[in-house]
Short mmCIF file of C-alpha atoms in Angstrom, two decimals:
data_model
loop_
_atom_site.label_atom_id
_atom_site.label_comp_id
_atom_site.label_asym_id
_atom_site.label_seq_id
_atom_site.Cartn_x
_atom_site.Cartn_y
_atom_site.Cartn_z
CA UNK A 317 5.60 -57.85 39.39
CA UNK A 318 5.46 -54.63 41.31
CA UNK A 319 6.35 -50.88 40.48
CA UNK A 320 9.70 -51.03 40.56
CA UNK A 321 10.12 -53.95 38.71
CA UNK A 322 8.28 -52.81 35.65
CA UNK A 323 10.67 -49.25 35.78
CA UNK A 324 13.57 -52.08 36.01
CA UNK A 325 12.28 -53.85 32.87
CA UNK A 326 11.15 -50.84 31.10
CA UNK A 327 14.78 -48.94 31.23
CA UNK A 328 16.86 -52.55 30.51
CA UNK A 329 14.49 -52.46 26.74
CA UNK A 330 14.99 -48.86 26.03
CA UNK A 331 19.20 -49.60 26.79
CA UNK A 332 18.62 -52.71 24.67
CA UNK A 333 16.85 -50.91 21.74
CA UNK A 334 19.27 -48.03 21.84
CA UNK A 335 22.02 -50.30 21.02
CA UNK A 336 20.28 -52.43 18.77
CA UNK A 337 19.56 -48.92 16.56
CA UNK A 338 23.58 -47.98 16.84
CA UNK A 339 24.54 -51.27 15.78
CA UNK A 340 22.04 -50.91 12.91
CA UNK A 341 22.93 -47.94 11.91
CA UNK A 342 26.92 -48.52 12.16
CA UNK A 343 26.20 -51.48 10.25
CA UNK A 344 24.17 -49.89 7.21
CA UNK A 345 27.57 -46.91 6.80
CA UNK A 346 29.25 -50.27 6.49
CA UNK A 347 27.40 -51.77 3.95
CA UNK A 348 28.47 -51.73 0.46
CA UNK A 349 25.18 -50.59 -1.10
CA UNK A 350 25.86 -47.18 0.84
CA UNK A 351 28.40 -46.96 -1.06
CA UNK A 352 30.91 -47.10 1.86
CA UNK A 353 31.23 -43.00 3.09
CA UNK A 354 28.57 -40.09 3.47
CA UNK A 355 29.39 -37.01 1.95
CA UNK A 356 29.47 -34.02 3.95
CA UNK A 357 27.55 -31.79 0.79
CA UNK A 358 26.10 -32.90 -2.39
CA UNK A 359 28.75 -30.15 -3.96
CA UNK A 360 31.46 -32.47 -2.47
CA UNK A 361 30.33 -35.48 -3.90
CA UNK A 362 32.00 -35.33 -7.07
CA UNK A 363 35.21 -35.35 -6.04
CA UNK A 364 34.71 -38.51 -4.07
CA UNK A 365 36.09 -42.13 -5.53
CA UNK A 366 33.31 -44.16 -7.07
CA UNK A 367 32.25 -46.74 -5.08
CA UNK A 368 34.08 -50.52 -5.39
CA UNK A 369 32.08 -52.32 -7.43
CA UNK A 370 32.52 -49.47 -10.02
CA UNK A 371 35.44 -48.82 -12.18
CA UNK A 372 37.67 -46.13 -10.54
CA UNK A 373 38.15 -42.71 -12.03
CA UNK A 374 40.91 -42.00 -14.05
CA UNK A 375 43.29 -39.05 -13.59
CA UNK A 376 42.18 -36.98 -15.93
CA UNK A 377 38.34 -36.92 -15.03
CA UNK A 378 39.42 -36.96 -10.79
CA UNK A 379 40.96 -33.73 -12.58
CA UNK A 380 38.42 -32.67 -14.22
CA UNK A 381 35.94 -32.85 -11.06
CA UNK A 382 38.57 -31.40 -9.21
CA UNK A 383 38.48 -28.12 -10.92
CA UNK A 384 34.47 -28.24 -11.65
CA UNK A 385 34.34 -28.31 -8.01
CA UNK A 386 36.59 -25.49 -7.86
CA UNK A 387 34.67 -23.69 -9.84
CA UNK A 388 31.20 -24.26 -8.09
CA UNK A 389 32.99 -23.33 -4.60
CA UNK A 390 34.15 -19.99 -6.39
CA UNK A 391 30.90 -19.43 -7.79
CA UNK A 392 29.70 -19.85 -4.19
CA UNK A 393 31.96 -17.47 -2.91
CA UNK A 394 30.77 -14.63 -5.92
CA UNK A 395 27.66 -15.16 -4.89
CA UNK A 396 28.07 -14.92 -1.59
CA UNK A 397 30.39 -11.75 -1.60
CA UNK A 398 27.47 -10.60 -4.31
CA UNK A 399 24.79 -10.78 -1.86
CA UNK A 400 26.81 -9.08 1.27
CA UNK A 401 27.57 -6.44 -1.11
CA UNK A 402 23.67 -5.57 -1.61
CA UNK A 403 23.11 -6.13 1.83
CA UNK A 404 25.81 -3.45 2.83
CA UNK A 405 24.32 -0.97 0.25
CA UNK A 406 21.39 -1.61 1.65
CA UNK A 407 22.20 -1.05 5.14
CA UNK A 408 23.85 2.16 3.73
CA UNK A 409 20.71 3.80 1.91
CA UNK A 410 18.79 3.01 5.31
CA UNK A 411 21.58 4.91 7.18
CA UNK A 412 21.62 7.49 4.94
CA UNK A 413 17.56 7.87 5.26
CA UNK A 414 17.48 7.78 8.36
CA UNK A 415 19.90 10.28 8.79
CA UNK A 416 17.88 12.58 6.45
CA UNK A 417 14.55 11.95 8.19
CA UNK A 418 16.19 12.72 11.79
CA UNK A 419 17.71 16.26 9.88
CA UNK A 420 14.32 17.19 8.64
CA UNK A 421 12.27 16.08 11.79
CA UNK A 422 14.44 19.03 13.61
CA UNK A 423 14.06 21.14 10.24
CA UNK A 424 10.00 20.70 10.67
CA UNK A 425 10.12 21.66 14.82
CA UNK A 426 12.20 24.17 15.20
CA UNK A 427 11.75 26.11 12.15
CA UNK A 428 8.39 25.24 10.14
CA UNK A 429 5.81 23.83 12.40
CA UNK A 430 6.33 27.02 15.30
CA UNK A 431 5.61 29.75 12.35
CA UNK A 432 3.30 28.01 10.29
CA UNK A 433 1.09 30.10 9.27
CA UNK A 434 3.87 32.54 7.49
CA UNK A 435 5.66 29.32 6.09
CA UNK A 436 2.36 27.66 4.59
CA UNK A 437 1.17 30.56 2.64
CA UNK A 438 4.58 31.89 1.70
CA UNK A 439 5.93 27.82 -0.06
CA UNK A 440 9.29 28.66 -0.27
CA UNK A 441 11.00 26.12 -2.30
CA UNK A 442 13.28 25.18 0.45
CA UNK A 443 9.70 23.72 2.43
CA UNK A 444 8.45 22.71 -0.81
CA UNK A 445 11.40 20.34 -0.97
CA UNK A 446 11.51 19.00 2.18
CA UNK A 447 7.72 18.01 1.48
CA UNK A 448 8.22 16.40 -1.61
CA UNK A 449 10.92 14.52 0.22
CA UNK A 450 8.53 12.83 2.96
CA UNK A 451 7.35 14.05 5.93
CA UNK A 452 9.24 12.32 8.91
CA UNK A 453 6.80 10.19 10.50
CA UNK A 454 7.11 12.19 13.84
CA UNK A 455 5.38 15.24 12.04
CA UNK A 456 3.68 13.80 9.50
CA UNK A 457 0.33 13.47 11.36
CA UNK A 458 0.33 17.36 12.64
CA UNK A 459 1.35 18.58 9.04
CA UNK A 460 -1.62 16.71 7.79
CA UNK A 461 -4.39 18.09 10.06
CA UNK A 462 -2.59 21.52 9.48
CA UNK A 463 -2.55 21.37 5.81
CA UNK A 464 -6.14 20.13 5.37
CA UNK A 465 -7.19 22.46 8.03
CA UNK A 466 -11.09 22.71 10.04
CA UNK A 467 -12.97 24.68 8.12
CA UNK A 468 -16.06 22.78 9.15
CA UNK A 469 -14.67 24.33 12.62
CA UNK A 470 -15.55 20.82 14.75
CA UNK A 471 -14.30 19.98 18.04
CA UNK A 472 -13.41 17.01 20.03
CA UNK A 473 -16.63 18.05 22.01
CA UNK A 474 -18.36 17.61 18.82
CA UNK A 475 -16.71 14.30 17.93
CA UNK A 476 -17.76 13.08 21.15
CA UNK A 477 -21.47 14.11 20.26
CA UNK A 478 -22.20 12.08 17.20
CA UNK A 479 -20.12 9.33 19.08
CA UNK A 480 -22.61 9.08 21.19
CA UNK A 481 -25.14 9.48 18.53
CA UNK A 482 -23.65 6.38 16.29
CA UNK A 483 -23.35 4.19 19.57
CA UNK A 484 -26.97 4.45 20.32
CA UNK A 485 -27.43 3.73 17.30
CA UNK A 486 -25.83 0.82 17.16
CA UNK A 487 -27.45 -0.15 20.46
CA UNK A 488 -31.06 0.35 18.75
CA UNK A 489 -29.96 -2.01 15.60
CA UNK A 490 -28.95 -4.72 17.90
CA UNK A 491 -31.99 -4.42 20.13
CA UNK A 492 -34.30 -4.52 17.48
CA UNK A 493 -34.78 -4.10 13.82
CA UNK A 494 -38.56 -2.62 13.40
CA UNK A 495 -37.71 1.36 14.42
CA UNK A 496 -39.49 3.96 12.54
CA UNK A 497 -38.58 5.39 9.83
CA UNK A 498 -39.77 8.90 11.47
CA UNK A 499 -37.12 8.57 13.36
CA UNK A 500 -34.50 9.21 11.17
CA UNK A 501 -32.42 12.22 11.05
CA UNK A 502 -31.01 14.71 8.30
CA UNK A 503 -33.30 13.26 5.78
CA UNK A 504 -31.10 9.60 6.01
CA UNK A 505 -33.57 6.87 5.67
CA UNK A 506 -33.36 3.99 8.19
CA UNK A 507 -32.59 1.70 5.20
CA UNK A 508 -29.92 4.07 4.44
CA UNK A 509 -28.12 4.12 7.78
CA UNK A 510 -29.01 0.32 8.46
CA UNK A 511 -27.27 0.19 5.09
CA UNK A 512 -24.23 1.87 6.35
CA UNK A 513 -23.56 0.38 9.23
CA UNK A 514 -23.63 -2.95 7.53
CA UNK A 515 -21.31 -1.85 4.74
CA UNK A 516 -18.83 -0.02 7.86
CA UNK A 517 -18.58 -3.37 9.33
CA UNK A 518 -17.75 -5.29 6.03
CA UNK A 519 -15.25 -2.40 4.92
CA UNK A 520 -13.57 -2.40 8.11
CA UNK A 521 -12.42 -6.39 7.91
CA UNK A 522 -11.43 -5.26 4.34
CA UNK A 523 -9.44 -2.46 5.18
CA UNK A 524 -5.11 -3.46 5.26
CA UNK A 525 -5.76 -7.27 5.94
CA UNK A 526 -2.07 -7.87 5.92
CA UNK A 527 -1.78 -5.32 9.06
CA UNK A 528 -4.13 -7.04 11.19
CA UNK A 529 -4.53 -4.14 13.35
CA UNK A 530 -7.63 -3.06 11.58
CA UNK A 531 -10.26 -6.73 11.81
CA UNK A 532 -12.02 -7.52 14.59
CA UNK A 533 -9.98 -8.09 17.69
CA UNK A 534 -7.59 -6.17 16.38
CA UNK A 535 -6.33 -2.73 18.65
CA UNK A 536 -7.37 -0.54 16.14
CA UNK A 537 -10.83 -2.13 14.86
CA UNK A 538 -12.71 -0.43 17.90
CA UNK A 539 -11.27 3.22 17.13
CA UNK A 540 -12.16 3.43 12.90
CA UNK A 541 -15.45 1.52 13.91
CA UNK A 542 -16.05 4.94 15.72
CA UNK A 543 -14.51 7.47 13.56
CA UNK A 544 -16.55 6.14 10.57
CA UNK A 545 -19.59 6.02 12.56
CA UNK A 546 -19.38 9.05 13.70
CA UNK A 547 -18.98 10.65 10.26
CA UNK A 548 -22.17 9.04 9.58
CA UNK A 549 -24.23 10.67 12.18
CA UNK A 550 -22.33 14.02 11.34
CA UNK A 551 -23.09 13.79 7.48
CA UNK A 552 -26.21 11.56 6.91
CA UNK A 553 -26.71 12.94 3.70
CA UNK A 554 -23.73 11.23 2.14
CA UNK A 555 -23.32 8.08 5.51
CA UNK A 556 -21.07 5.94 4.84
CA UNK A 557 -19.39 5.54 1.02
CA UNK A 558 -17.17 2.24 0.22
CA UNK A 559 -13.72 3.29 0.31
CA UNK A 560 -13.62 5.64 3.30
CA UNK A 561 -12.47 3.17 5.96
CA UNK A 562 -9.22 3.56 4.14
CA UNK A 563 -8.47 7.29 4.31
CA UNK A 564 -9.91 7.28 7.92
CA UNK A 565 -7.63 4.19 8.78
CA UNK A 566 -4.20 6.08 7.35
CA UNK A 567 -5.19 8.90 9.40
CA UNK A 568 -5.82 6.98 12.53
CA UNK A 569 -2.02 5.32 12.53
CA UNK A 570 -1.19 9.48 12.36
CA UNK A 571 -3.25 11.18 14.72
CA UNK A 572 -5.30 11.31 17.67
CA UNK A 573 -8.73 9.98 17.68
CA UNK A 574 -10.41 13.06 17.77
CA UNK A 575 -7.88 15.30 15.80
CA UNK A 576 -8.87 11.87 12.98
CA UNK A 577 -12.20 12.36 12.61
CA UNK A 578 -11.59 16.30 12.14
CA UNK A 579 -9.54 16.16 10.34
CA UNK A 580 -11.30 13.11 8.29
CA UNK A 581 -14.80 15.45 7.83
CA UNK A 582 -12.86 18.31 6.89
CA UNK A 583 -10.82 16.12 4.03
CA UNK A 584 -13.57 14.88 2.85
CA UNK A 585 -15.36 17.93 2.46
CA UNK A 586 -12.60 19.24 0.04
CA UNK A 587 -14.65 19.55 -3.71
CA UNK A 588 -12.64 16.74 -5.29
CA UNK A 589 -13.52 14.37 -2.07
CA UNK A 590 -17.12 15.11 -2.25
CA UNK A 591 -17.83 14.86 -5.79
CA UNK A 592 -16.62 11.62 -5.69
CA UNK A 593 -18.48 10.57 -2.73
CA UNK A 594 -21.77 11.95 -3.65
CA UNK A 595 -20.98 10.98 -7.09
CA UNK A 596 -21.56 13.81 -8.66
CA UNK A 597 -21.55 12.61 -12.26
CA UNK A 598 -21.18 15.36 -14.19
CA UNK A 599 -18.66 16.85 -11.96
CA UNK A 600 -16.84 13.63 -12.00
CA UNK A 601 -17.01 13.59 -15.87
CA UNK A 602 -15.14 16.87 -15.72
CA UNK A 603 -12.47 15.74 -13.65
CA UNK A 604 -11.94 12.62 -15.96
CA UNK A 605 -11.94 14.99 -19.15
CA UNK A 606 -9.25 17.40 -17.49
CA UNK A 607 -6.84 14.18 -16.41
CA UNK A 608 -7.48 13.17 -20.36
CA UNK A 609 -6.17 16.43 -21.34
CA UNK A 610 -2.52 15.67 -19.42
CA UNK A 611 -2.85 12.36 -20.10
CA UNK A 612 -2.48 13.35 -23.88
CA UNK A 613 0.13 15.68 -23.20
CA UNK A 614 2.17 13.15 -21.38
CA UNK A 615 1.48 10.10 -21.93
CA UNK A 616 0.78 10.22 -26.16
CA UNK A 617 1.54 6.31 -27.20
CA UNK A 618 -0.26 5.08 -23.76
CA UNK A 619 -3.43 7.41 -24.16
CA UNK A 620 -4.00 6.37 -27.75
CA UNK A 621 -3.54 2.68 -26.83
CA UNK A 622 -5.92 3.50 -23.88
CA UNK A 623 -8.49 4.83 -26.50
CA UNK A 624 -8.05 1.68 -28.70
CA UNK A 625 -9.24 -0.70 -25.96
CA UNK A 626 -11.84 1.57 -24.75
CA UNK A 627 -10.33 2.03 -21.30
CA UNK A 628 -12.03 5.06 -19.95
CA UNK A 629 -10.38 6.41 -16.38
CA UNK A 630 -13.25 5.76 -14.40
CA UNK A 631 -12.10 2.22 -14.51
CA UNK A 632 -9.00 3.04 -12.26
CA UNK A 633 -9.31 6.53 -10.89
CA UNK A 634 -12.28 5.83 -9.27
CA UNK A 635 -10.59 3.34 -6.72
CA UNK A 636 -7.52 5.55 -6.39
CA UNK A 637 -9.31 8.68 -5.67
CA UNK A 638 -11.83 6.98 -3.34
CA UNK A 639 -9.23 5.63 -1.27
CA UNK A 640 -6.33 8.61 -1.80
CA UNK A 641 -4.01 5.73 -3.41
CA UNK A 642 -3.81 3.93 0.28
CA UNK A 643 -5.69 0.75 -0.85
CA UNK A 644 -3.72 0.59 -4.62
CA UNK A 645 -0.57 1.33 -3.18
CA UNK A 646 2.29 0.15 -0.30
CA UNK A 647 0.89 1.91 3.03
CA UNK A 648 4.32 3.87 2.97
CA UNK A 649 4.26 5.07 -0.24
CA UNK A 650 0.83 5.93 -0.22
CA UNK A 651 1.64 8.47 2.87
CA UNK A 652 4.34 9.89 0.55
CA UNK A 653 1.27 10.45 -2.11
CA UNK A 654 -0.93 12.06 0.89
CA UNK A 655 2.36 14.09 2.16
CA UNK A 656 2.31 15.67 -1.71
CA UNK A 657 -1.63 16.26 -1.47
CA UNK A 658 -1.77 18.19 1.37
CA UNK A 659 0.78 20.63 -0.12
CA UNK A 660 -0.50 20.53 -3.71
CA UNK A 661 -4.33 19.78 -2.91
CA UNK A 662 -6.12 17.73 -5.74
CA UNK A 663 -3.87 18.36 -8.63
CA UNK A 664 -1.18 16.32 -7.13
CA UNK A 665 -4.04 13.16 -6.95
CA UNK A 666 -4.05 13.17 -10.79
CA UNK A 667 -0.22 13.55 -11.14
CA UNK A 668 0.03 10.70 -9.12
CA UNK A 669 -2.12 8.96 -11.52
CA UNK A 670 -0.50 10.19 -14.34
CA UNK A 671 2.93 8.99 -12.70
CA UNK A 672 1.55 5.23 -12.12
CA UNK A 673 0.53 5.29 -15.83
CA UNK A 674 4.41 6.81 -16.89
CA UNK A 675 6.25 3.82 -14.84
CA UNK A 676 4.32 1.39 -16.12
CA UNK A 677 4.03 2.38 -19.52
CA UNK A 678 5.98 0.08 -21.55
CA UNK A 679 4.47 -3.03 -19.67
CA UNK A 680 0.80 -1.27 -20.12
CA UNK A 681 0.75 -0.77 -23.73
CA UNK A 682 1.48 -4.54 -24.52
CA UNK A 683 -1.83 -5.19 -22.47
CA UNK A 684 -5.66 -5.47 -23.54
CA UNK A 685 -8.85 -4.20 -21.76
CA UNK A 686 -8.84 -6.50 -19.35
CA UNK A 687 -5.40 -7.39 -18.14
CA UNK A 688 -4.76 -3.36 -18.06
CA UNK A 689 -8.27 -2.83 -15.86
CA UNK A 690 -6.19 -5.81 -13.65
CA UNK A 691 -3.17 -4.11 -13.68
CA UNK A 692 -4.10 -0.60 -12.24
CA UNK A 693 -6.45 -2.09 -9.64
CA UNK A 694 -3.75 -4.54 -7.94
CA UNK A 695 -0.50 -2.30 -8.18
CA UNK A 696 3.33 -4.23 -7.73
CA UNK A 697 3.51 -4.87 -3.97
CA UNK A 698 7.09 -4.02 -4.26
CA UNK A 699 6.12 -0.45 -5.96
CA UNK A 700 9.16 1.86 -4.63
CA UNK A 701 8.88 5.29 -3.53
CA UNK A 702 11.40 7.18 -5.03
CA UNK A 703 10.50 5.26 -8.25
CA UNK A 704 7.29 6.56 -8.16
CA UNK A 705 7.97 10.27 -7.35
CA UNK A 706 11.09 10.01 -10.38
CA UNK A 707 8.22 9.44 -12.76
CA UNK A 708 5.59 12.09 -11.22
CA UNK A 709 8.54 14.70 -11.16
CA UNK A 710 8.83 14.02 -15.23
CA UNK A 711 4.54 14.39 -15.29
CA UNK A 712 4.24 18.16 -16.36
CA UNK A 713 1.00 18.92 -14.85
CA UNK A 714 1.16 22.17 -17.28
CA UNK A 715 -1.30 21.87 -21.42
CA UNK A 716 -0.64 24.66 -23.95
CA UNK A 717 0.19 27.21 -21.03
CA UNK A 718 -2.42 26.15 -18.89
CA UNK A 719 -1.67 24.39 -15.05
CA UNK A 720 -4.47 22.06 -14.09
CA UNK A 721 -6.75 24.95 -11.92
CA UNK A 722 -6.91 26.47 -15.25
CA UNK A 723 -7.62 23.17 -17.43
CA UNK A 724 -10.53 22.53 -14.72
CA UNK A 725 -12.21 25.74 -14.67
CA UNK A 726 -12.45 25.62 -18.10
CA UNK A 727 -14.60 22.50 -18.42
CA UNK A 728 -16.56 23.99 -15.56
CA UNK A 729 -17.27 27.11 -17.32
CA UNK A 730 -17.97 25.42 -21.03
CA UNK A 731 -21.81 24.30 -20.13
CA UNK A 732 -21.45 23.62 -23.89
CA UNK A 733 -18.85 21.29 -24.17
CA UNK A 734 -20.64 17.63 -25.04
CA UNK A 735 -19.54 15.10 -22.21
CA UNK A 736 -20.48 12.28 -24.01
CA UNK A 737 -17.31 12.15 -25.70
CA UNK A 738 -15.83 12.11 -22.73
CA UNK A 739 -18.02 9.77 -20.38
CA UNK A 740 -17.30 6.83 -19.41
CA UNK A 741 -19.44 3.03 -19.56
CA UNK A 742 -19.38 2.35 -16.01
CA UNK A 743 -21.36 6.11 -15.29
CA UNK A 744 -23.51 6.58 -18.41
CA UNK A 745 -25.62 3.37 -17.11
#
């Protein structure tokens, strides 16, 4: 047989099987054992007639069916209507944000961000409102780097500098391991920065997984690789601190490279920041005992139930202050925390605390040690804004006529005062 032939043959079995399968399969609707029809819903089958070798329905049950069907196709329907209902409100609220982010966008560049200075310092409430609100995205990024400021007075030139610096470095690590530890600068150790660099690489694949923007390949993996390396060579005496590819990450989907790592350094020189990432112990200690003290005020049934189990807040501040909330909390509701921080500085960190602890409250105190510790270290992905800031607005951040500044420099100035009380497991050892 030739070519042609075999096409011949081949087509004349495919015709053949396709007809043998339609015959088959108009035969097997046929047979009796399918019950002789196929329904066009499993909703629909009850008000089909049984099949023929079954006794038939009587009246009052094909009745019966008739109006239980009815009733599951209305049900349907609620349902249905039900859901486009939410979807519409939905739709609405999104409208109706967006309409009040695109209002304050032109609020923030025509009439705050061009006069600045006098509308920073003077915090009229108007401004103060429109903060608390959210910062439109558009602005959000200049407002930040304005808020925090550059105090440490550093320029891109600079930046560019300890770039430089960090990639050499990285250059000498891959080359070879055996480099002196003479060498070293700013009194790091070579362990110390090897150290680093090691834990900069295994934070950064750690740092908003479900992004993908941030892990190796990904556009943004090169750029926080930098900015945290960077920081390094610019502060070797604290390097690089688990936790800080976080803040340097939110502020890299905000700003320009450069105006990032400024504006990084300069937030992370703020006292709270560098306490924390020195860790400063006794200074730490103090800010623990002054979140106790509206903790108590505010939170009464929770703190004593907190005292019961032994739950001391190092065991959840920590992570939330290392980070700024962005690794406990949804990315966008952790900028609405930072948008409240840069106008209320470190106070507003603890009332954000505080206002975790009041939502959460009733589901918290029905918790031991360790479920609680689980809790407030993996927050409810589906943690709302405006649910949040409901319960921080009803945090008074105000004990027997004293605001938190005053609380604070109290505890500074009692040298007396016996921390133990007050210190917590994880820092005594």
């Amino acid at each position: 047989h030739n070519v042609a032939q075999r096409g011949v043959q081949v087509s004349d079995c495919l015709r053949l099987c396709s007809v043998h399968r339609k015959r088959r399969r108009r035969t097997t609707w046929m047979s009796p054992r399918n019950l002789e029809f196929e329904p066009l819903s499993t909703t629909a089958l009850i008000l089909e007639d049984r099949p023929a070798n079954l006794p038939a329905k009587s009246l009052e049950e094909t009745q019966r069916h008739k109006m239980e069907y009815d009733e599951m196709v209305a049900g349907a329907k609620r349902r249905e209507m039900k859901e486009a209902q939410r979807k519409k409100r939905q739709m609405k609220e999104r409208h109706r944000q967006e309409d009040i982010i695109s209002n304050a966008m032109v609020v923030w560049n025509n009439e705050i961000l061009p006069h600045w200075d006098n509308v920073y310092v003077s915090g009229t409430r108007r401004v103060r409102e429109l903060w608390w609100q959210g910062l439109p995205p558009s602005v959000r990024g200049r407002v930040w780097s304005l808020a925090i400021g550059n105090e440490l007075n550093i320029t891109p030139e600079l930046y560019e500098i300890f770039l430089s610096r960090a990639k050499e470095k990285w250059r000498s690590y891959s080359e070879t391991s055996s480099v002196n530890d003479s060498e070293s600068d700013g009194g790091a150790s070579l362990a110390d920065r090897e150290s680093s660099l090691d834990l900069i690489k295994l934070d950064i694949s750690r740092t908003f997984p479900s992004l993908f923007i941030f892990q190796k390949g990904g556009p943004y993996h090169d750029l926080l690789h930098s900015v945290l390396g960077a920081y390094t060579c610019y502060r070797p005496d604290i390097g690089y601190v688990q936790g800080m590819s976080f803040i340097a990450a939110v502020l890299i989907l905000n700003l320009e490279e450069a105006e990032a790592f400024i504006t990084f350094a300069n937030l992370l020189n703020k006292p709270c920041q560098m306490a924390f990432f020195r860790v400063d112990h006794e200074l730490m200690l103090k800010y623990f005992a002054a979140f106790e003290v509206f903790f108590e005020e505010n939170l009464p049934r929770l703190f004593s139930h907190f005292q019961t189990n032994n739950l001391t807040p190092d065991l959840y501040l920590i992570d939330w202050i290392f980070t700024l909330y962005s690794k406990s909390l949804p990315l966008d509701v952790a900028c609405r925390v930072w948008d409240v921080f840069c106008r209320d500085g470190e106070e507003s960190l603890f009332r954000t605390g505080l206002g975790i602890l009041r939502l959460f409250e009733e589901v918290l105190l029905q918790m031991d040690f360790i479920h609680i510790a689980q809790f407030l270290t993996r927050l409810p992905e589906d943690l709302q804004a405006h649910t949040l800031f409901t319960a921080m607005a009803n945090t008074h951040m105000i004990s027997r006529s004293r605001r938190w500044a005053q609380v604070f420099s109290a505890l500074m100035k009692d040298v007396n005062k016996e921390m133990d009380k007050n210190s917590s497991p994880a820092l005594r050892s």
